[in-house]
GROMACS .gro file of N, CA, C and O in nm:
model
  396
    1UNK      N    1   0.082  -0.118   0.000
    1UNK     CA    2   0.000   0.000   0.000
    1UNK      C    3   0.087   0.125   0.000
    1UNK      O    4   0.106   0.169  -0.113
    2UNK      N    5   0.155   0.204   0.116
    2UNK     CA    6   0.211   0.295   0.132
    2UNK      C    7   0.351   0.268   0.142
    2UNK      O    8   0.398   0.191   0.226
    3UNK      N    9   0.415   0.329   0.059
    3UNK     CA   10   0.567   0.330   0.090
    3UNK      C   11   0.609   0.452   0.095
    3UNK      O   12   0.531   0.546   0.105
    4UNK      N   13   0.718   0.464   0.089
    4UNK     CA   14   0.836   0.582   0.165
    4UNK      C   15   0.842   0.686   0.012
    4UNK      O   16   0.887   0.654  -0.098
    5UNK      N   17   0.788   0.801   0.051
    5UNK     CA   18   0.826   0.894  -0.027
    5UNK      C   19   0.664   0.938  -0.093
    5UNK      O   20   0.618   1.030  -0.160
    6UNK      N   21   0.625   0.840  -0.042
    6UNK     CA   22   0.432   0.896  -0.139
    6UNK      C   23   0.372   0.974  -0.068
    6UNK      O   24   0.412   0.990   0.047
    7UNK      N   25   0.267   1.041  -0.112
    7UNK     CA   26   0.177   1.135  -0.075
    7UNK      C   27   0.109   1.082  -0.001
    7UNK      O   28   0.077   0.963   0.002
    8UNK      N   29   0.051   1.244   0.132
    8UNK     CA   30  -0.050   1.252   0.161
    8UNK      C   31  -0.157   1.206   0.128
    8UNK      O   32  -0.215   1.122   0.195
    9UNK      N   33  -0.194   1.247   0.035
    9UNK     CA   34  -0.334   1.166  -0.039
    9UNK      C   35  -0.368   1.038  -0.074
    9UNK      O   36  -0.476   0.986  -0.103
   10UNK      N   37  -0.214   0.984  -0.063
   10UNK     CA   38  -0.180   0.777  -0.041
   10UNK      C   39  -0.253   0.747   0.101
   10UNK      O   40  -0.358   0.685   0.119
   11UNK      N   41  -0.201   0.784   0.159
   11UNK     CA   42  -0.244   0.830   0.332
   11UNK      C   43  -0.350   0.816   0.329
   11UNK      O   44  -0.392   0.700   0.330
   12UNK      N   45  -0.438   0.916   0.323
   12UNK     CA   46  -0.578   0.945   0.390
   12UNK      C   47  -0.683   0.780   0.276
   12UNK      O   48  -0.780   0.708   0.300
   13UNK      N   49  -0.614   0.791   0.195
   13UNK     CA   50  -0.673   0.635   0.084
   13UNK      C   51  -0.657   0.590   0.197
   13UNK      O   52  -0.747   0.614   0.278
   14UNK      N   53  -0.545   0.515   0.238
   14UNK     CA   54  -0.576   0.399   0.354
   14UNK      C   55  -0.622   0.433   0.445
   14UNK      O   56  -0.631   0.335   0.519
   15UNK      N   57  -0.678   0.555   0.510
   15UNK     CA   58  -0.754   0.589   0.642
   15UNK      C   59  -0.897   0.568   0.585
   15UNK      O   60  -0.977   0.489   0.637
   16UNK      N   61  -0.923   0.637   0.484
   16UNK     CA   62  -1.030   0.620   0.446
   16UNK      C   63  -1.087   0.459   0.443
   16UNK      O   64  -1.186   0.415   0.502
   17UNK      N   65  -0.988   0.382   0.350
   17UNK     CA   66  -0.986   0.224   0.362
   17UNK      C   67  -1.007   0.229   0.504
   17UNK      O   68  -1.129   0.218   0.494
   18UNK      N   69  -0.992   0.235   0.601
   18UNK     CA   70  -0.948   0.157   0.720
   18UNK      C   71  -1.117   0.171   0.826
   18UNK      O   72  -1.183   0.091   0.893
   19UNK      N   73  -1.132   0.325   0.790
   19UNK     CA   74  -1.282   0.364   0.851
   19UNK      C   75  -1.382   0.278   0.749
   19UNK      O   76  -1.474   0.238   0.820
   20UNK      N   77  -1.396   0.244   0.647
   20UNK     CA   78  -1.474   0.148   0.608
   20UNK      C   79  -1.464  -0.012   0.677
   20UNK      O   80  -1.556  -0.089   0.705
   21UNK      N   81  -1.335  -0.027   0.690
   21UNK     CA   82  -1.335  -0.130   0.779
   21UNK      C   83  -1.417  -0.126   0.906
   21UNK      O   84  -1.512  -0.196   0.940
   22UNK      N   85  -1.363  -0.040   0.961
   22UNK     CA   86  -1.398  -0.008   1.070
   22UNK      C   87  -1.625  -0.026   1.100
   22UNK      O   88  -1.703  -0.091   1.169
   23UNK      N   89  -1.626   0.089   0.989
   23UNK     CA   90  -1.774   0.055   0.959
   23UNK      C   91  -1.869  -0.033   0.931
   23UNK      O   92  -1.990  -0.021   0.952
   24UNK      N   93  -1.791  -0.152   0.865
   24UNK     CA   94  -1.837  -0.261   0.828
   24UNK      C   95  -1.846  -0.381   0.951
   24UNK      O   96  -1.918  -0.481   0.947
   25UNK      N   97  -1.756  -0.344   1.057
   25UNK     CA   98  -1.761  -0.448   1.155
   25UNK      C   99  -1.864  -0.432   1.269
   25UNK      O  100  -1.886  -0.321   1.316
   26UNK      N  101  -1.929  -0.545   1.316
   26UNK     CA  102  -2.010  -0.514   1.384
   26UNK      C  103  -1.943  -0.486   1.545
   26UNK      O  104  -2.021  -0.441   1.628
   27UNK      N  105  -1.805  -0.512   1.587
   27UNK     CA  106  -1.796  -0.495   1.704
   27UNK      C  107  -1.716  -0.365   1.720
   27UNK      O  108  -1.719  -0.281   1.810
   28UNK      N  109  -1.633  -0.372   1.592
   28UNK     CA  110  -1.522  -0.247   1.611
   28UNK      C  111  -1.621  -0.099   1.610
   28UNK      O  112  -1.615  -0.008   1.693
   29UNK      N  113  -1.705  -0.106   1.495
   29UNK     CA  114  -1.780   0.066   1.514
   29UNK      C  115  -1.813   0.056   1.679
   29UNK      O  116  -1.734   0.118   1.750
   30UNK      N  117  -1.900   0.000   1.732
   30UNK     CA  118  -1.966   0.060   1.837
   30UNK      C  119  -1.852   0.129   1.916
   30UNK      O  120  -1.850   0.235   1.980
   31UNK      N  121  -1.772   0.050   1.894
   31UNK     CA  122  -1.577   0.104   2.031
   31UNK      C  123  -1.590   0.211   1.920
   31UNK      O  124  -1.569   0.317   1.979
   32UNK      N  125  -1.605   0.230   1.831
   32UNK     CA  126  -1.531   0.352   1.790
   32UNK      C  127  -1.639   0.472   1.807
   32UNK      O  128  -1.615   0.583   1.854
   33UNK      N  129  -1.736   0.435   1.771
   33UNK     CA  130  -1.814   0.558   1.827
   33UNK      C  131  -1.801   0.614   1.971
   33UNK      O  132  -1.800   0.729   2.015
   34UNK      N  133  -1.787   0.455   2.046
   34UNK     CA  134  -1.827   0.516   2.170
   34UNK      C  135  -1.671   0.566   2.232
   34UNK      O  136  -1.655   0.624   2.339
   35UNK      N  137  -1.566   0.530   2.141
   35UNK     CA  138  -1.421   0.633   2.212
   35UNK      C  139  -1.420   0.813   2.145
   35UNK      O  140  -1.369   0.915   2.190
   36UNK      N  141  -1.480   0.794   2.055
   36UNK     CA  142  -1.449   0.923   1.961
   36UNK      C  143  -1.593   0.998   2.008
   36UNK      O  144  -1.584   1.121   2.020
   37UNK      N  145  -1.693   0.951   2.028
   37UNK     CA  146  -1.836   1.018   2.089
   37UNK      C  147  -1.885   1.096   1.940
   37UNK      O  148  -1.919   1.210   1.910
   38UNK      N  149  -1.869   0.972   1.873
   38UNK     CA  150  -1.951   1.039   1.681
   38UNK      C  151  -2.051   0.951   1.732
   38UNK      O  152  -2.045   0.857   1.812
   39UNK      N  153  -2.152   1.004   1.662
   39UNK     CA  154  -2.290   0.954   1.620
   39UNK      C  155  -2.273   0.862   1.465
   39UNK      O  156  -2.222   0.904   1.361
   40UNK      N  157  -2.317   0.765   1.483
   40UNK     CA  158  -2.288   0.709   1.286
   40UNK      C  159  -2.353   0.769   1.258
   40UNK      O  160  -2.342   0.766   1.136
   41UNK      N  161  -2.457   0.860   1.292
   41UNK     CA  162  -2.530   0.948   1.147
   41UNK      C  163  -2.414   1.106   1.152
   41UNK      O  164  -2.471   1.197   1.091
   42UNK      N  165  -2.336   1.132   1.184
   42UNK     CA  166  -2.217   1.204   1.192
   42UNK      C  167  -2.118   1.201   1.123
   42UNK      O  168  -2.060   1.305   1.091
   43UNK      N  169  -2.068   1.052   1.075
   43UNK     CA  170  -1.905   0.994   1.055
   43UNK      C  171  -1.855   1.110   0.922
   43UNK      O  172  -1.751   1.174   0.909
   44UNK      N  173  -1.965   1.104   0.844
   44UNK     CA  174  -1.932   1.200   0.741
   44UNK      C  175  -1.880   1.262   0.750
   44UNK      O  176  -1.763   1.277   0.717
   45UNK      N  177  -2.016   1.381   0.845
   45UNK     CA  178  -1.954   1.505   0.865
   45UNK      C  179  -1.792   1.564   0.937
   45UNK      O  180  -1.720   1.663   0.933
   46UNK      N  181  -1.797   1.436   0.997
   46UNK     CA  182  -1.661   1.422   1.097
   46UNK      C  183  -1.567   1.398   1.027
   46UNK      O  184  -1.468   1.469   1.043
   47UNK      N  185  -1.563   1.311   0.942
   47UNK     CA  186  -1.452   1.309   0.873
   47UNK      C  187  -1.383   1.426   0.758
   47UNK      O  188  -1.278   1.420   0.693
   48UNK      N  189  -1.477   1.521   0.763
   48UNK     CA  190  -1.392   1.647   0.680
   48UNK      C  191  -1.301   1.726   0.774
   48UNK      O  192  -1.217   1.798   0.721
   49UNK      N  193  -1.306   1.721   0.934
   49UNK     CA  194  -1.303   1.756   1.019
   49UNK      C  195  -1.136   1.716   1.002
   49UNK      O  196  -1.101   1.599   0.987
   50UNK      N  197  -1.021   1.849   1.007
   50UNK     CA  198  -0.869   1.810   1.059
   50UNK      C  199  -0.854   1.701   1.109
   50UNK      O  200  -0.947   1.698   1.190
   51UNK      N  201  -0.787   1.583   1.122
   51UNK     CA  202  -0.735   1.525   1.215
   51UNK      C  203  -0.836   1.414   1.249
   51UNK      O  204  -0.818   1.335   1.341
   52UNK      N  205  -0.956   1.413   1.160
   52UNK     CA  206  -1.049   1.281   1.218
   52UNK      C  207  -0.949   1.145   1.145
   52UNK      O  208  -0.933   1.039   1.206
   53UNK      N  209  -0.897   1.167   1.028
   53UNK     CA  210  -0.849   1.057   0.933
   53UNK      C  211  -0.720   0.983   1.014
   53UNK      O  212  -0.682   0.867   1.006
   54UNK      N  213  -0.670   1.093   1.092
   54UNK     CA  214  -0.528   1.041   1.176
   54UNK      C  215  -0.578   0.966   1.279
   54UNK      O  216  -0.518   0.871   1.328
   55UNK      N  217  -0.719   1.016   1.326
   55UNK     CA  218  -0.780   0.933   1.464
   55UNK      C  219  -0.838   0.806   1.430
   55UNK      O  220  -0.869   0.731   1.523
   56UNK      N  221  -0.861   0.762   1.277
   56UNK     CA  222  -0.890   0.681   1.282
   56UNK      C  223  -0.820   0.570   1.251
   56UNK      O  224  -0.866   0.459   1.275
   57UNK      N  225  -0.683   0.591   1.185
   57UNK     CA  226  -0.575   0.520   1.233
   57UNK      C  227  -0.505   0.470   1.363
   57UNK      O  228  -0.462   0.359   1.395
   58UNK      N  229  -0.508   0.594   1.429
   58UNK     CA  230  -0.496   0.589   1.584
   58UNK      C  231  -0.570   0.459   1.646
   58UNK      O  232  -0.530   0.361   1.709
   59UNK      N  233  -0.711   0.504   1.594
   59UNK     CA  234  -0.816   0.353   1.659
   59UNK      C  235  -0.761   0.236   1.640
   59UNK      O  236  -0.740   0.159   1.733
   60UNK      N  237  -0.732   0.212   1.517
   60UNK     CA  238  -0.626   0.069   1.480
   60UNK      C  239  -0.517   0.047   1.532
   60UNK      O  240  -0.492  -0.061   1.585
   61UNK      N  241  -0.437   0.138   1.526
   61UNK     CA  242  -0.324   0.104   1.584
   61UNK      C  243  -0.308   0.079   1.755
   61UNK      O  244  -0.204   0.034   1.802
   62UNK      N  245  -0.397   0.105   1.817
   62UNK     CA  246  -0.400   0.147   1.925
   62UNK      C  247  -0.439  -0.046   1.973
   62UNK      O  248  -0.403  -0.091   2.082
   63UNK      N  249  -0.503  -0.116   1.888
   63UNK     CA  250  -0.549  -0.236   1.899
   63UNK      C  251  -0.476  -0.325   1.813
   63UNK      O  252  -0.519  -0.333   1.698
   64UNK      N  253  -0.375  -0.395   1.842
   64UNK     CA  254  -0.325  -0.475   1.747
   64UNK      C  255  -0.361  -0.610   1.674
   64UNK      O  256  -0.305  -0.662   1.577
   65UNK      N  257  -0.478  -0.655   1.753
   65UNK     CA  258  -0.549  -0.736   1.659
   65UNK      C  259  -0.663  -0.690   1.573
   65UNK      O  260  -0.697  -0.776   1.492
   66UNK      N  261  -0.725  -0.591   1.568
   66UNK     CA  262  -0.741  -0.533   1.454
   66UNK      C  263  -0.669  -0.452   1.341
   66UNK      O  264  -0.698  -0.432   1.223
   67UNK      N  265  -0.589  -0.421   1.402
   67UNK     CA  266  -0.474  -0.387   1.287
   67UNK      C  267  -0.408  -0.505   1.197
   67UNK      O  268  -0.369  -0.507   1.080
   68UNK      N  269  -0.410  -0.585   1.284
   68UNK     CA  270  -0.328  -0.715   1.187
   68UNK      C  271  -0.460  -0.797   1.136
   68UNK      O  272  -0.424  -0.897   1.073
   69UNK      N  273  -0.578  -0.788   1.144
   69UNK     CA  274  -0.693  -0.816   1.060
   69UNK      C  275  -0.655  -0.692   0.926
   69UNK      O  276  -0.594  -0.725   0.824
   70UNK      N  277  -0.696  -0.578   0.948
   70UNK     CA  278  -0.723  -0.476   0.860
   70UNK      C  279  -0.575  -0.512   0.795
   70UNK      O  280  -0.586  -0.598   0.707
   71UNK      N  281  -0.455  -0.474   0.814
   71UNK     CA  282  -0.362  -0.549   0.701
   71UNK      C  283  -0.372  -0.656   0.609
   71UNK      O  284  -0.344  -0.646   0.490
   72UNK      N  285  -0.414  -0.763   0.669
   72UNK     CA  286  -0.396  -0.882   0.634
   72UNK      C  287  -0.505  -0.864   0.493
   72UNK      O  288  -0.481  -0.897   0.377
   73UNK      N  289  -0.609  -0.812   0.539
   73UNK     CA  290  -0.770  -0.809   0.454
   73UNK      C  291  -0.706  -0.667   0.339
   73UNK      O  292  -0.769  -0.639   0.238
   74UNK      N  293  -0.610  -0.612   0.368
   74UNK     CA  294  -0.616  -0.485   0.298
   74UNK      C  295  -0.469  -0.535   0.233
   74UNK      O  296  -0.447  -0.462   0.136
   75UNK      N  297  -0.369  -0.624   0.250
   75UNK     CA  298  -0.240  -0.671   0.204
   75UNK      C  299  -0.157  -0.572   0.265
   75UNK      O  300  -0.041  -0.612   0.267
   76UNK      N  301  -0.172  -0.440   0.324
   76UNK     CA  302  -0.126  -0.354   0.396
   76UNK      C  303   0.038  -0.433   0.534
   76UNK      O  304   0.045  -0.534   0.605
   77UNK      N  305   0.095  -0.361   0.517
   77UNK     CA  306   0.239  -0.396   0.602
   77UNK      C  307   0.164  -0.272   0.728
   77UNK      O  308   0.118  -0.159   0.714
   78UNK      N  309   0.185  -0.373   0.866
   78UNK     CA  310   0.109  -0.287   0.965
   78UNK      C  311   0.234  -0.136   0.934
   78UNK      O  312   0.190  -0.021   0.935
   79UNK      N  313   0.353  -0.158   0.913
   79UNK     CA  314   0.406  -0.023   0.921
   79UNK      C  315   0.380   0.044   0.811
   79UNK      O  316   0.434   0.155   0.802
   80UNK      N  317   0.331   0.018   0.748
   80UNK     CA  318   0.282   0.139   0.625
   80UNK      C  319   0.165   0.202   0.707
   80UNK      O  320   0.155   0.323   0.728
   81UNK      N  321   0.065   0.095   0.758
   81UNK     CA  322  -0.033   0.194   0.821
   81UNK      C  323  -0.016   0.322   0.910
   81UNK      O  324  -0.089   0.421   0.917
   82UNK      N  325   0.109   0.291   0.981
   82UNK     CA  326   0.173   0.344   1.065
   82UNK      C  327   0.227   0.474   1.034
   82UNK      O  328   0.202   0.579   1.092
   83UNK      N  329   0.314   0.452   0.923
   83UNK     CA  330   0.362   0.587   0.804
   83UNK      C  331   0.257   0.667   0.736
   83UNK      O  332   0.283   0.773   0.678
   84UNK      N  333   0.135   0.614   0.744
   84UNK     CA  334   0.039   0.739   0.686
   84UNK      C  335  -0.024   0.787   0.788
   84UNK      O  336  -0.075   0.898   0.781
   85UNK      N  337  -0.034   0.698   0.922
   85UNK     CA  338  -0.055   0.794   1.016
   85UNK      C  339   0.018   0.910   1.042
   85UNK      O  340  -0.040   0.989   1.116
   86UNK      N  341   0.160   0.952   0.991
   86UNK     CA  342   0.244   1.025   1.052
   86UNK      C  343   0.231   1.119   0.920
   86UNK      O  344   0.246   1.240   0.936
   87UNK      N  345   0.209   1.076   0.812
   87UNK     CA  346   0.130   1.152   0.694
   87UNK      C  347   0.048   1.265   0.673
   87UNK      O  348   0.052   1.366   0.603
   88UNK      N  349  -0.050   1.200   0.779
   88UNK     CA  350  -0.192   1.283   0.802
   88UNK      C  351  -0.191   1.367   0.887
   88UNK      O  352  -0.110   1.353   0.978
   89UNK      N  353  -0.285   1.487   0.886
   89UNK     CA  354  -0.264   1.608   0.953
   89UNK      C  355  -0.261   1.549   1.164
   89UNK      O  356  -0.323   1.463   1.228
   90UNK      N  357  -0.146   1.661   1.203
   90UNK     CA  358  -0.171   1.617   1.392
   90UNK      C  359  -0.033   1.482   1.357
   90UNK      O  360   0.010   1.422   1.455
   91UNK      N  361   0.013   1.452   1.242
   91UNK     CA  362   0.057   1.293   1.255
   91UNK      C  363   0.184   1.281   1.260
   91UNK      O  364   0.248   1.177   1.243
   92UNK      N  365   0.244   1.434   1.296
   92UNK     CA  366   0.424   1.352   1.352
   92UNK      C  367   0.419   1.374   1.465
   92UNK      O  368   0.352   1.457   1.526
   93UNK      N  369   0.519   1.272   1.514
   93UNK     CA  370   0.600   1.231   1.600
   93UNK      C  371   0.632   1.311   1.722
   93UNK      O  372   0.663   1.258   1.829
   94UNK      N  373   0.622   1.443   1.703
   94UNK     CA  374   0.698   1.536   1.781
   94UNK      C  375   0.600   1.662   1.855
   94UNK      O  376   0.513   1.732   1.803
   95UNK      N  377   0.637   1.659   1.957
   95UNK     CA  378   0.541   1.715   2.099
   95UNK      C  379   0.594   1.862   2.114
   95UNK      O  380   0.714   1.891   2.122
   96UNK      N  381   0.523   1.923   2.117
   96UNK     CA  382   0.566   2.058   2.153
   96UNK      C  383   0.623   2.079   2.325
   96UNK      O  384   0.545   2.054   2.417
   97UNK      N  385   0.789   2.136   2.355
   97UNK     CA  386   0.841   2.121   2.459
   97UNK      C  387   0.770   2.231   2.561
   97UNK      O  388   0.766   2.351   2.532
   98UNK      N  389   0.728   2.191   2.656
   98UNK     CA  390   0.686   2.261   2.747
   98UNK      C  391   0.793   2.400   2.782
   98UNK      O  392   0.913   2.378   2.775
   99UNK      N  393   0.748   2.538   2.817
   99UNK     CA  394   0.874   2.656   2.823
   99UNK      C  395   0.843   2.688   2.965
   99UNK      O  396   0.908   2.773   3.025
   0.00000   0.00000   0.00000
């Protein structure tokens, strides 16, 4: 799926991929609604929203047996998923130092 040097817009493809996953399962949406506090008649609107596409990577990654489902089903290398998280807006690495 994602390798080293591709676009943003490679990125949010597999987030996008990944929230359909997500949607399609009957156990994973309800956790996800009920961590993120969307309404499914919402997801839409939420997802134009900065930073929803990085959260919903976040959701996966955060669970590693759904991540290694959603790879496996998507041919996805869990670290590519990983690299478009850091892709997507909010998605590097680096914390602003407290002054």
């Amino acid at each position: 799926m994602l390798r080293a040097g591709h676009s943003s817009e490679e990125a949010e493809t597999i987030a996008i991929s990944a929230l359909g996953f997500i949607a399609g399962d009957a156990e994973l949406l309800p956790r996800f609604l009920a961590i993120t506090g969307i309404e499914a008649s919402s997801i839409r609107e939420a997802a134009r929203e900065p930073g929803f596409l990085a959260g919903v990577l976040d959701f996966l990654l955060a669970h590693e047996p759904s991540l290694m489902r959603f790879a496996t089903e998507t041919g996805a290398e869990p670290a590519s998923i990983a690299e478009a998280r850091r892709m997507l807006a909010n998605g590097n690495d680096r914390f602003e130092a407290s002054t």
